[in-house]
Amino acid sequence: MSQEYEFLAEANIGEYITAHPELRQRIDGDNLAQIREIGDGNLNLVFHVLDNNGRSLILKQALPYVRMTGEGWPMTPDRARREAESLVAHGAVNPDLVVEVISYDNDQYILALEDLSDHRVWRGALNDGECHDGVAAELGRYVAGVAVGTSVLGQPRGEVADIAARSQNAELCVVTEDLVFTEPVFDIGRNTVLPDNEADAAALAADATFATAMSEAKWRFMTRAEALIHGDLHTGSVMVRGTGLRGETTESVKVFDSEFAFYGPVAFDLGALFANYAFAAARAQALGERERAEWALSLIEQTWQGFEETYLAGAKSWHETRLFDGAFAQRRIADTLRESALFASAKMARRIVGAAKVADIETLDSSVRAPAARSVLTAARALAAAWTEVSSVSDIRNTLSAHLLQ
Ligand code: SR1
Ligand code: MG
């Protein structure tokens, strides 16, 4: 693919800032002290920019392809606009929980974001053994805020229709549909596992119950336009600030990286979080840290409680009150819980066998990595077999615990 817009680089960032008034107000492009490329995700360029007055910001640019693989995997750079718009929408309903968008440049697909250098990416903190108590509940609150605030529960029907139309994101949804739901069952050549996990991947692909569950998950993902969900809410999409010590409340939680946002099922975001808590638990277990593994699985309940409390509190002032009553809210809660187990199963399996993996497992020593990966796959299969029977959050935790904490 030919390059149709200029990519950011150390050499042109000062000039770029100076040419954009909304950025000039935040940082001196003619007097920069340091530019660092800090992108560690699969898709984009990300620069931390600091001037000599100590002012800083983040510039994030979408490339017309997947950074992880290069030009051989084209991907619309318009995803950056969707990220900008969804961050603003999510920030409007969760003012303290979303990174601030300074500006968006639709010509070069560049987002300017507040600098959160005093935060850490939660996945990295978890992998280093930190805890950050309170984050999981805050994320439940974030998902509930989005579930109500961007849906017909919290907004006039016409406004929801308008934003849903602007938020169509088929190209990135297809990436999720392929990588998360289809390819763990039908490998098209992108899957990889350790030699010791080849039999586990084959057993997953041959598991008819898992395949049926993935069909159900994919159908729901493609058809349930409930709210403007984040779409990729893993622990690498969350920044945290605080000591990280057990027992000390985290000072700040910020969600970012919502380029996969679209009108989809709320449970998809919850399932993504639950799956990532499962990775943290599998890692802790592999390192011989049983108590920490149990703590990681307890995050499932914390997120769920944060979600349920906020959702039910919001239900009292739902926009549509004539029909959407308390019994309906309880019914939505029960359905969402079950569906979050289904999506968690998909998210767990894809990060073990699929193209995009997670550091929680990948950075384990080779002596313990294959058994940890196996435990995640067996837990994912167990959840896929049990999701229709889930009636309380402890059902999810217990199913995962039985396979991850052996
Ligand atoms: C090609 S994109 C691979 C993965 O990275 C993102 O974080 C999403 O999870 C996507 O599935
Ligand atoms: Mg991402």
CSV table of C-alpha atoms and ligand atoms in Angstrom, one decimal:
chain,number,residue,atom,x,y,z
A,1,MET,CA,0.0,0.0,0.0
A,2,SER,CA,1.4,3.4,-0.9
A,3,GLN,CA,1.8,5.9,1.9
A,4,GLU,CA,-0.8,8.7,1.5
A,5,TYR,CA,0.0,10.8,4.6
A,6,GLU,CA,3.1,11.6,6.5
A,7,PHE,CA,3.9,9.4,9.4
A,8,LEU,CA,5.1,10.9,12.6
A,9,ALA,CA,8.8,10.6,13.4
A,10,GLU,CA,11.2,12.3,15.8
A,11,ALA,CA,12.3,14.6,12.9
A,12,ASN,CA,8.9,16.1,12.2
A,13,ILE,CA,7.0,16.1,15.5
A,14,GLY,CA,8.2,19.6,16.5
A,15,GLU,CA,7.0,21.1,13.2
A,16,TYR,CA,3.7,19.2,13.5
A,17,ILE,CA,3.0,20.6,16.9
A,18,THR,CA,3.9,24.1,15.8
A,19,ALA,CA,1.5,23.9,12.9
A,20,HIS,CA,-1.5,22.9,15.1
A,21,PRO,CA,-2.8,25.7,17.4
A,22,GLU,CA,-4.6,23.4,19.8
A,23,LEU,CA,-1.3,21.6,20.4
A,24,ARG,CA,0.8,24.8,20.6
A,25,GLN,CA,-1.3,25.7,23.7
A,26,ARG,CA,-0.2,22.5,25.4
A,27,ILE,CA,3.4,22.2,24.5
A,28,ASP,CA,6.2,24.2,22.8
A,29,GLY,CA,7.0,22.4,19.6
A,30,ASP,CA,10.0,24.7,19.0
A,31,ASN,CA,11.5,23.9,22.3
A,32,LEU,CA,11.2,20.1,22.7
A,33,ALA,CA,13.4,18.3,25.2
A,34,GLN,CA,12.6,14.7,24.4
A,35,ILE,CA,10.6,12.5,21.9
A,36,ARG,CA,10.2,8.8,22.7
A,37,GLU,CA,8.3,6.2,20.6
A,38,ILE,CA,6.5,4.2,23.3
A,39,GLY,CA,4.0,2.2,21.3
A,40,ASP,CA,3.8,-1.4,22.6
A,41,GLY,CA,0.4,-2.3,21.1
A,42,ASN,CA,-0.3,-4.2,18.0
A,43,LEU,CA,-1.5,-1.4,15.8
A,44,ASN,CA,-0.2,2.2,16.1
A,45,LEU,CA,2.7,4.6,16.5
A,46,VAL,CA,2.7,6.3,19.9
A,47,PHE,CA,5.0,9.1,20.9
A,48,HIS,CA,5.7,10.7,24.3
A,49,VAL,CA,6.6,14.3,23.7
A,50,LEU,CA,8.2,16.6,26.4
A,51,ASP,CA,9.2,20.3,26.1
A,52,ASN,CA,11.9,22.2,28.0
A,53,ASN,CA,9.2,23.7,30.3
A,54,GLY,CA,8.2,20.3,31.5
A,55,ARG,CA,5.0,20.2,29.5
A,56,SER,CA,4.1,17.0,27.7
A,57,LEU,CA,1.5,15.1,25.7
A,58,ILE,CA,1.0,11.9,23.7
A,59,LEU,CA,0.7,11.7,20.0
A,60,LYS,CA,-0.8,8.5,18.7
A,61,GLN,CA,-1.0,7.9,14.9
A,62,ALA,CA,-2.9,5.1,13.1
A,63,LEU,CA,-0.9,3.5,10.3
A,64,PRO,CA,-2.8,2.2,7.2
A,65,TYR,CA,-1.8,-1.3,8.3
A,66,VAL,CA,-1.3,-3.4,11.4
A,67,ARG,CA,2.0,-2.4,13.0
A,68,MET,CA,2.5,-5.9,14.5
A,69,THR,CA,2.7,-7.5,11.0
A,70,GLY,CA,3.5,-4.6,8.6
A,71,GLU,CA,1.9,-3.6,5.3
A,72,GLY,CA,0.8,-7.1,4.5
A,73,TRP,CA,-2.2,-6.6,6.8
A,74,PRO,CA,-3.9,-3.4,5.7
A,75,MET,CA,-6.2,-1.7,8.2
A,76,THR,CA,-8.2,1.5,7.9
A,77,PRO,CA,-6.5,4.5,9.7
A,78,ASP,CA,-9.9,5.9,10.2
A,79,ARG,CA,-9.9,3.8,13.3
A,80,ALA,CA,-8.2,6.7,15.0
A,81,ARG,CA,-11.3,8.8,14.5
A,82,ARG,CA,-13.4,6.1,16.1
A,83,GLU,CA,-11.0,6.0,19.0
A,84,ALA,CA,-11.2,9.8,19.4
A,85,GLU,CA,-15.0,9.9,19.3
A,86,SER,CA,-15.5,6.9,21.6
A,87,LEU,CA,-13.0,8.3,24.1
A,88,VAL,CA,-14.9,11.5,24.2
A,89,ALA,CA,-18.3,9.7,24.5
A,90,HIS,CA,-17.0,7.4,27.2
A,91,GLY,CA,-15.4,10.4,29.0
A,92,ALA,CA,-18.7,12.2,29.0
A,93,VAL,CA,-20.4,9.4,30.9
A,94,ASN,CA,-17.3,8.5,33.0
A,95,PRO,CA,-15.5,11.8,33.5
A,96,ASP,CA,-12.8,10.5,35.8
A,97,LEU,CA,-12.1,7.1,34.1
A,98,VAL,CA,-11.1,8.0,30.6
A,99,VAL,CA,-7.9,9.5,29.1
A,100,GLU,CA,-8.5,13.2,28.0
A,101,VAL,CA,-8.5,13.8,24.2
A,102,ILE,CA,-6.8,17.0,23.4
A,103,SER,CA,-7.4,17.0,19.7
A,104,TYR,CA,-7.9,14.8,16.7
A,105,ASP,CA,-6.4,15.4,13.2
A,106,ASN,CA,-8.4,13.7,10.5
A,107,ASP,CA,-5.8,14.3,7.8
A,108,GLN,CA,-3.0,12.4,9.4
A,109,TYR,CA,-5.1,10.2,11.7
A,110,ILE,CA,-3.3,11.6,14.8
A,111,LEU,CA,-4.8,11.7,18.3
A,112,ALA,CA,-3.3,14.1,20.9
A,113,LEU,CA,-3.9,12.7,24.4
A,114,GLU,CA,-3.0,13.8,27.9
A,115,ASP,CA,0.2,12.4,29.1
A,116,LEU,CA,-0.3,9.7,31.7
A,117,SER,CA,3.4,9.0,32.4
A,118,ASP,CA,2.7,9.1,36.1
A,119,HIS,CA,0.5,6.0,35.5
A,120,ARG,CA,1.4,2.5,34.5
A,121,VAL,CA,-0.3,0.2,32.0
A,122,TRP,CA,-2.2,-2.2,34.3
A,123,ARG,CA,-1.0,-5.3,32.6
A,124,GLY,CA,2.6,-4.4,33.2
A,125,ALA,CA,1.9,-3.6,36.8
A,126,LEU,CA,0.1,-6.9,37.3
A,127,ASN,CA,2.9,-8.8,35.6
A,128,ASP,CA,5.4,-7.2,38.0
A,129,GLY,CA,3.4,-8.4,41.0
A,130,GLU,CA,1.6,-5.1,41.8
A,131,CYS,CA,-2.1,-5.2,42.9
A,132,HIS,CA,-3.7,-1.8,42.5
A,133,ASP,CA,-6.7,-2.5,44.6
A,134,GLY,CA,-9.9,-0.9,43.5
A,135,VAL,CA,-9.2,-0.8,39.8
A,136,ALA,CA,-11.4,-3.8,39.0
A,137,ALA,CA,-14.4,-2.2,40.6
A,138,GLU,CA,-13.8,1.0,38.9
A,139,LEU,CA,-13.7,-0.8,35.6
A,140,GLY,CA,-17.1,-2.3,36.4
A,141,ARG,CA,-18.3,1.2,37.0
A,142,TYR,CA,-16.8,2.3,33.7
A,143,VAL,CA,-18.6,-0.5,31.8
A,144,ALA,CA,-21.9,0.2,33.5
A,145,GLY,CA,-21.5,4.0,32.7
A,146,VAL,CA,-21.0,3.1,29.0
A,147,ALA,CA,-23.8,0.6,29.1
A,148,VAL,CA,-26.3,3.1,30.3
A,149,GLY,CA,-24.9,6.4,29.1
A,150,THR,CA,-24.4,5.5,25.4
A,151,SER,CA,-27.6,3.4,25.0
A,152,VAL,CA,-31.3,4.0,24.9
A,153,LEU,CA,-31.3,3.4,28.6
A,154,GLY,CA,-29.6,6.7,29.2
A,155,GLN,CA,-30.1,8.7,26.0
A,156,PRO,CA,-32.9,9.7,23.7
A,157,ARG,CA,-33.4,7.2,20.9
A,158,GLY,CA,-32.6,9.6,18.1
A,159,GLU,CA,-29.2,10.6,19.6
A,160,VAL,CA,-28.3,6.9,20.1
A,161,ALA,CA,-29.2,6.3,16.4
A,162,ASP,CA,-27.0,9.2,15.3
A,163,ILE,CA,-24.0,8.2,17.3
A,164,ALA,CA,-24.5,4.5,16.4
A,165,ALA,CA,-24.4,5.5,12.7
A,166,ARG,CA,-21.2,7.4,13.1
A,167,SER,CA,-19.6,4.5,15.1
A,168,GLN,CA,-19.9,1.8,12.5
A,169,ASN,CA,-16.6,0.0,12.7
A,170,ALA,CA,-17.0,-3.1,10.5
A,171,GLU,CA,-13.4,-3.4,9.5
A,172,LEU,CA,-12.1,-3.6,13.1
A,173,CYS,CA,-15.1,-5.7,14.1
A,174,VAL,CA,-14.1,-8.3,11.4
A,175,VAL,CA,-10.7,-8.5,13.0
A,176,THR,CA,-12.3,-9.4,16.3
A,177,GLU,CA,-14.7,-11.8,14.7
A,178,ASP,CA,-11.9,-13.6,12.9
A,179,LEU,CA,-9.2,-13.5,15.7
A,180,VAL,CA,-11.4,-14.0,18.7
A,181,PHE,CA,-14.3,-16.2,17.6
A,182,THR,CA,-13.4,-18.0,14.4
A,183,GLU,CA,-9.7,-18.7,14.3
A,184,PRO,CA,-9.3,-20.5,17.7
A,185,VAL,CA,-11.6,-23.1,16.0
A,186,PHE,CA,-10.6,-22.8,12.3
A,187,ASP,CA,-7.0,-21.9,12.0
A,188,ILE,CA,-6.2,-20.1,8.7
A,189,GLY,CA,-2.5,-20.2,9.3
A,190,ARG,CA,-2.1,-17.3,11.8
A,191,ASN,CA,-2.3,-19.4,15.0
A,192,THR,CA,0.8,-20.4,16.9
A,193,VAL,CA,1.4,-22.4,20.1
A,194,LEU,CA,4.4,-23.9,21.8
A,195,PRO,CA,5.1,-27.5,20.6
A,196,ASP,CA,3.9,-28.7,24.1
A,197,ASN,CA,0.6,-27.0,23.5
A,198,GLU,CA,-0.1,-28.4,20.0
A,199,ALA,CA,-2.3,-31.2,21.4
A,200,ASP,CA,-4.2,-28.7,23.5
A,201,ALA,CA,-4.9,-26.4,20.5
A,202,ALA,CA,-6.0,-29.5,18.5
A,203,ALA,CA,-8.4,-30.5,21.4
A,204,LEU,CA,-9.8,-27.0,21.5
A,205,ALA,CA,-10.5,-27.0,17.8
A,206,ALA,CA,-12.1,-30.4,18.0
A,207,ASP,CA,-14.3,-29.5,20.9
A,208,ALA,CA,-17.8,-29.2,19.4
A,209,THR,CA,-19.2,-27.6,22.5
A,210,PHE,CA,-16.6,-24.9,22.3
A,211,ALA,CA,-17.3,-24.4,18.6
A,212,THR,CA,-21.0,-24.0,19.2
A,213,ALA,CA,-20.3,-21.5,22.0
A,214,MET,CA,-18.1,-19.5,19.7
A,215,SER,CA,-20.8,-19.5,17.0
A,216,GLU,CA,-23.2,-18.1,19.7
A,217,ALA,CA,-20.6,-15.5,20.8
A,218,LYS,CA,-19.8,-14.4,17.3
A,219,TRP,CA,-23.5,-14.0,16.5
A,220,ARG,CA,-24.2,-11.9,19.6
A,221,PHE,CA,-21.1,-9.8,18.9
A,222,MET,CA,-22.3,-9.1,15.4
A,223,THR,CA,-26.0,-8.5,16.2
A,224,ARG,CA,-26.4,-7.0,19.7
A,225,ALA,CA,-26.0,-3.3,19.2
A,226,GLU,CA,-26.6,-2.4,22.8
A,227,ALA,CA,-24.1,0.4,23.6
A,228,LEU,CA,-20.9,2.0,22.4
A,229,ILE,CA,-18.6,-0.6,23.9
A,230,HIS,CA,-14.9,-0.3,24.2
A,231,GLY,CA,-14.3,-3.4,22.1
A,232,ASP,CA,-10.8,-4.3,23.3
A,233,LEU,CA,-10.9,-3.8,27.1
A,234,HIS,CA,-8.0,-5.9,28.3
A,235,THR,CA,-5.6,-4.9,31.1
A,236,GLY,CA,-3.3,-3.3,28.5
A,237,SER,CA,-6.1,-0.8,27.7
A,238,VAL,CA,-6.0,0.6,31.3
A,239,MET,CA,-3.6,2.9,33.0
A,240,VAL,CA,-3.3,3.0,36.8
A,241,ARG,CA,-1.6,5.3,39.3
A,242,GLY,CA,-0.9,4.5,43.0
A,243,THR,CA,1.5,2.5,45.0
A,244,GLY,CA,0.4,-0.8,43.6
A,245,LEU,CA,0.6,-2.2,47.1
A,246,ARG,CA,-2.1,-4.6,48.4
A,247,GLY,CA,-4.5,-2.8,50.7
A,248,GLU,CA,-3.8,0.7,49.3
A,249,THR,CA,-6.5,2.2,47.2
A,250,THR,CA,-5.4,3.1,43.7
A,251,GLU,CA,-5.4,6.9,43.1
A,252,SER,CA,-6.4,7.0,39.4
A,253,VAL,CA,-7.7,4.6,36.7
A,254,LYS,CA,-7.8,5.7,33.1
A,255,VAL,CA,-9.2,3.6,30.2
A,256,PHE,CA,-7.7,4.3,26.7
A,257,ASP,CA,-7.2,2.6,23.3
A,258,SER,CA,-10.8,2.2,22.2
A,259,GLU,CA,-10.3,2.0,18.5
A,260,PHE,CA,-12.4,-1.2,18.4
A,261,ALA,CA,-15.4,0.7,19.8
A,262,PHE,CA,-18.7,0.0,18.2
A,263,TYR,CA,-22.4,-0.6,19.1
A,264,GLY,CA,-22.1,-4.1,20.5
A,265,PRO,CA,-22.9,-6.3,23.5
A,266,VAL,CA,-21.9,-4.8,26.9
A,267,ALA,CA,-20.9,-8.2,28.1
A,268,PHE,CA,-18.0,-8.3,25.6
A,269,ASP,CA,-16.1,-5.7,27.6
A,270,LEU,CA,-16.8,-7.5,30.9
A,271,GLY,CA,-15.7,-10.8,29.3
A,272,ALA,CA,-12.5,-9.3,28.1
A,273,LEU,CA,-11.7,-8.1,31.7
A,274,PHE,CA,-12.6,-11.5,33.2
A,275,ALA,CA,-10.3,-13.3,30.6
A,276,ASN,CA,-7.4,-11.0,31.5
A,277,TYR,CA,-7.9,-11.6,35.2
A,278,ALA,CA,-7.6,-15.3,34.3
A,279,PHE,CA,-4.3,-14.7,32.5
A,280,ALA,CA,-3.0,-12.9,35.6
A,281,ALA,CA,-4.2,-15.8,37.7
A,282,ALA,CA,-2.5,-18.4,35.4
A,283,ARG,CA,0.7,-16.4,35.6
A,284,ALA,CA,0.7,-16.2,39.4
A,285,GLN,CA,-0.1,-19.9,39.6
A,286,ALA,CA,2.8,-20.7,37.2
A,287,LEU,CA,5.1,-18.7,39.4
A,288,GLY,CA,4.0,-20.6,42.5
A,289,GLU,CA,2.0,-17.6,43.9
A,290,ARG,CA,-1.2,-19.3,44.9
A,291,GLU,CA,-2.5,-16.5,47.0
A,292,ARG,CA,-1.9,-14.0,44.3
A,293,ALA,CA,-3.7,-16.3,41.8
A,294,GLU,CA,-6.7,-16.3,44.0
A,295,TRP,CA,-6.6,-12.6,44.3
A,296,ALA,CA,-6.5,-12.2,40.5
A,297,LEU,CA,-9.6,-14.3,40.2
A,298,SER,CA,-11.3,-12.3,42.9
A,299,LEU,CA,-11.1,-9.3,40.5
A,300,ILE,CA,-13.9,-10.9,38.5
A,301,GLU,CA,-16.3,-10.4,41.5
A,302,GLN,CA,-15.0,-6.9,42.0
A,303,THR,CA,-15.6,-5.8,38.4
A,304,TRP,CA,-19.0,-7.5,38.4
A,305,GLN,CA,-20.1,-5.8,41.7
A,306,GLY,CA,-18.9,-2.4,40.4
A,307,PHE,CA,-20.9,-3.0,37.2
A,308,GLU,CA,-24.0,-4.3,38.9
A,309,GLU,CA,-24.2,-1.5,41.5
A,310,THR,CA,-23.7,1.3,39.0
A,311,TYR,CA,-26.1,-0.3,36.4
A,312,LEU,CA,-28.9,-0.8,39.0
A,313,ALA,CA,-28.4,2.7,40.5
A,314,GLY,CA,-28.6,4.1,36.9
A,315,ALA,CA,-31.7,2.1,36.2
A,316,LYS,CA,-33.6,4.4,38.6
A,317,SER,CA,-33.2,7.3,36.2
A,318,TRP,CA,-33.2,5.5,32.9
A,319,HIS,CA,-34.4,7.7,30.0
A,320,GLU,CA,-37.2,5.3,29.1
A,321,THR,CA,-39.1,4.6,32.3
A,322,ARG,CA,-42.5,3.6,31.1
A,323,LEU,CA,-41.5,0.1,30.2
A,324,PHE,CA,-37.9,-0.5,31.3
A,325,ASP,CA,-38.6,-1.3,35.0
A,326,GLY,CA,-36.7,-2.8,37.8
A,327,ALA,CA,-37.5,-6.4,36.9
A,328,PHE,CA,-36.3,-5.7,33.4
A,329,ALA,CA,-33.0,-4.3,34.9
A,330,GLN,CA,-32.5,-7.5,36.9
A,331,ARG,CA,-33.2,-9.5,33.7
A,332,ARG,CA,-30.6,-7.5,31.8
A,333,ILE,CA,-28.1,-8.1,34.6
A,334,ALA,CA,-28.6,-11.9,34.6
A,335,ASP,CA,-28.3,-12.1,30.8
A,336,THR,CA,-25.2,-9.9,30.8
A,337,LEU,CA,-23.5,-12.0,33.4
A,338,ARG,CA,-24.1,-15.2,31.4
A,339,GLU,CA,-22.9,-13.6,28.2
A,340,SER,CA,-19.8,-12.2,29.9
A,341,ALA,CA,-18.8,-15.8,30.7
A,342,LEU,CA,-19.3,-16.7,27.1
A,343,PHE,CA,-17.1,-13.8,25.9
A,344,ALA,CA,-14.5,-14.5,28.5
A,345,SER,CA,-14.1,-18.0,27.2
A,346,ALA,CA,-13.5,-16.7,23.7
A,347,LYS,CA,-11.0,-14.1,24.9
A,348,MET,CA,-9.1,-16.6,26.9
A,349,ALA,CA,-8.7,-19.1,24.1
A,350,ARG,CA,-7.7,-16.5,21.4
A,351,ARG,CA,-4.8,-15.2,23.4
A,352,ILE,CA,-3.3,-18.6,23.8
A,353,VAL,CA,-3.7,-20.1,20.3
A,354,GLY,CA,-4.4,-17.0,18.1
A,355,ALA,CA,-2.1,-14.4,16.4
A,356,ALA,CA,-2.1,-11.8,19.2
A,357,LYS,CA,-0.9,-13.0,22.5
A,358,VAL,CA,-0.5,-11.6,26.0
A,359,ALA,CA,2.7,-10.9,28.0
A,360,ASP,CA,1.2,-12.5,31.1
A,361,ILE,CA,1.8,-15.9,29.5
A,362,GLU,CA,4.4,-15.1,26.9
A,363,THR,CA,7.0,-13.8,29.4
A,364,LEU,CA,6.8,-16.9,31.6
A,365,ASP,CA,9.8,-19.1,31.7
A,366,SER,CA,9.6,-21.9,29.1
A,367,SER,CA,9.5,-24.5,31.9
A,368,VAL,CA,6.1,-23.2,33.1
A,369,ARG,CA,4.6,-21.5,30.1
A,370,ALA,CA,3.1,-24.5,28.3
A,371,PRO,CA,1.3,-25.8,31.4
A,372,ALA,CA,0.0,-22.3,32.1
A,373,ALA,CA,-1.3,-22.0,28.5
A,374,ARG,CA,-2.9,-25.4,28.8
A,375,SER,CA,-4.7,-24.4,32.0
A,376,VAL,CA,-6.1,-21.3,30.3
A,377,LEU,CA,-7.4,-23.4,27.4
A,378,THR,CA,-9.0,-26.0,29.6
A,379,ALA,CA,-10.6,-23.2,31.7
A,380,ALA,CA,-11.9,-21.6,28.4
A,381,ARG,CA,-13.4,-24.8,27.3
A,382,ALA,CA,-15.0,-25.4,30.7
A,383,LEU,CA,-16.5,-21.9,30.6
A,384,ALA,CA,-17.8,-22.5,27.1
A,385,ALA,CA,-19.5,-25.6,28.3
A,386,ALA,CA,-21.0,-23.9,31.4
A,387,TRP,CA,-21.9,-20.4,30.3
A,388,THR,CA,-25.7,-21.0,29.8
A,389,GLU,CA,-25.9,-22.2,33.4
A,390,VAL,CA,-24.2,-19.3,35.0
A,391,SER,CA,-26.4,-17.7,37.6
A,392,SER,CA,-24.0,-15.9,39.9
A,393,VAL,CA,-20.6,-14.4,39.4
A,394,SER,CA,-19.1,-17.0,41.7
A,395,ASP,CA,-20.1,-19.6,39.1
A,396,ILE,CA,-17.6,-18.0,36.7
A,397,ARG,CA,-14.9,-17.7,39.3
A,398,ASN,CA,-15.3,-21.3,40.5
A,399,THR,CA,-15.2,-22.7,36.9
A,400,LEU,CA,-12.0,-20.8,36.2
A,401,SER,CA,-10.5,-21.6,39.6
A,402,ALA,CA,-11.0,-25.3,39.1
A,403,HIS,CA,-8.8,-25.3,36.0
A,404,LEU,CA,-6.3,-22.4,36.6
A,405,LEU,CA,-5.4,-23.1,40.3
A,406,GLN,CA,-4.5,-26.7,40.2
B,1,SR1,C1,-4.4,-7.3,14.4
B,1,SR1,S1,-4.9,-6.6,15.8
B,1,SR1,C2,-4.6,-7.8,17.0
B,1,SR1,C3,-5.3,-7.5,18.3
B,1,SR1,O1,-4.7,-6.4,18.8
B,1,SR1,C4,-5.7,-5.6,19.5
B,1,SR1,O2,-5.3,-5.3,20.8
B,1,SR1,C5,-7.0,-6.5,19.4
B,1,SR1,O3,-7.1,-7.2,20.6
B,1,SR1,C6,-6.7,-7.3,18.2
B,1,SR1,O4,-7.5,-8.4,18.2
B,2,MG,MG,-5.2,-1.9,21.7
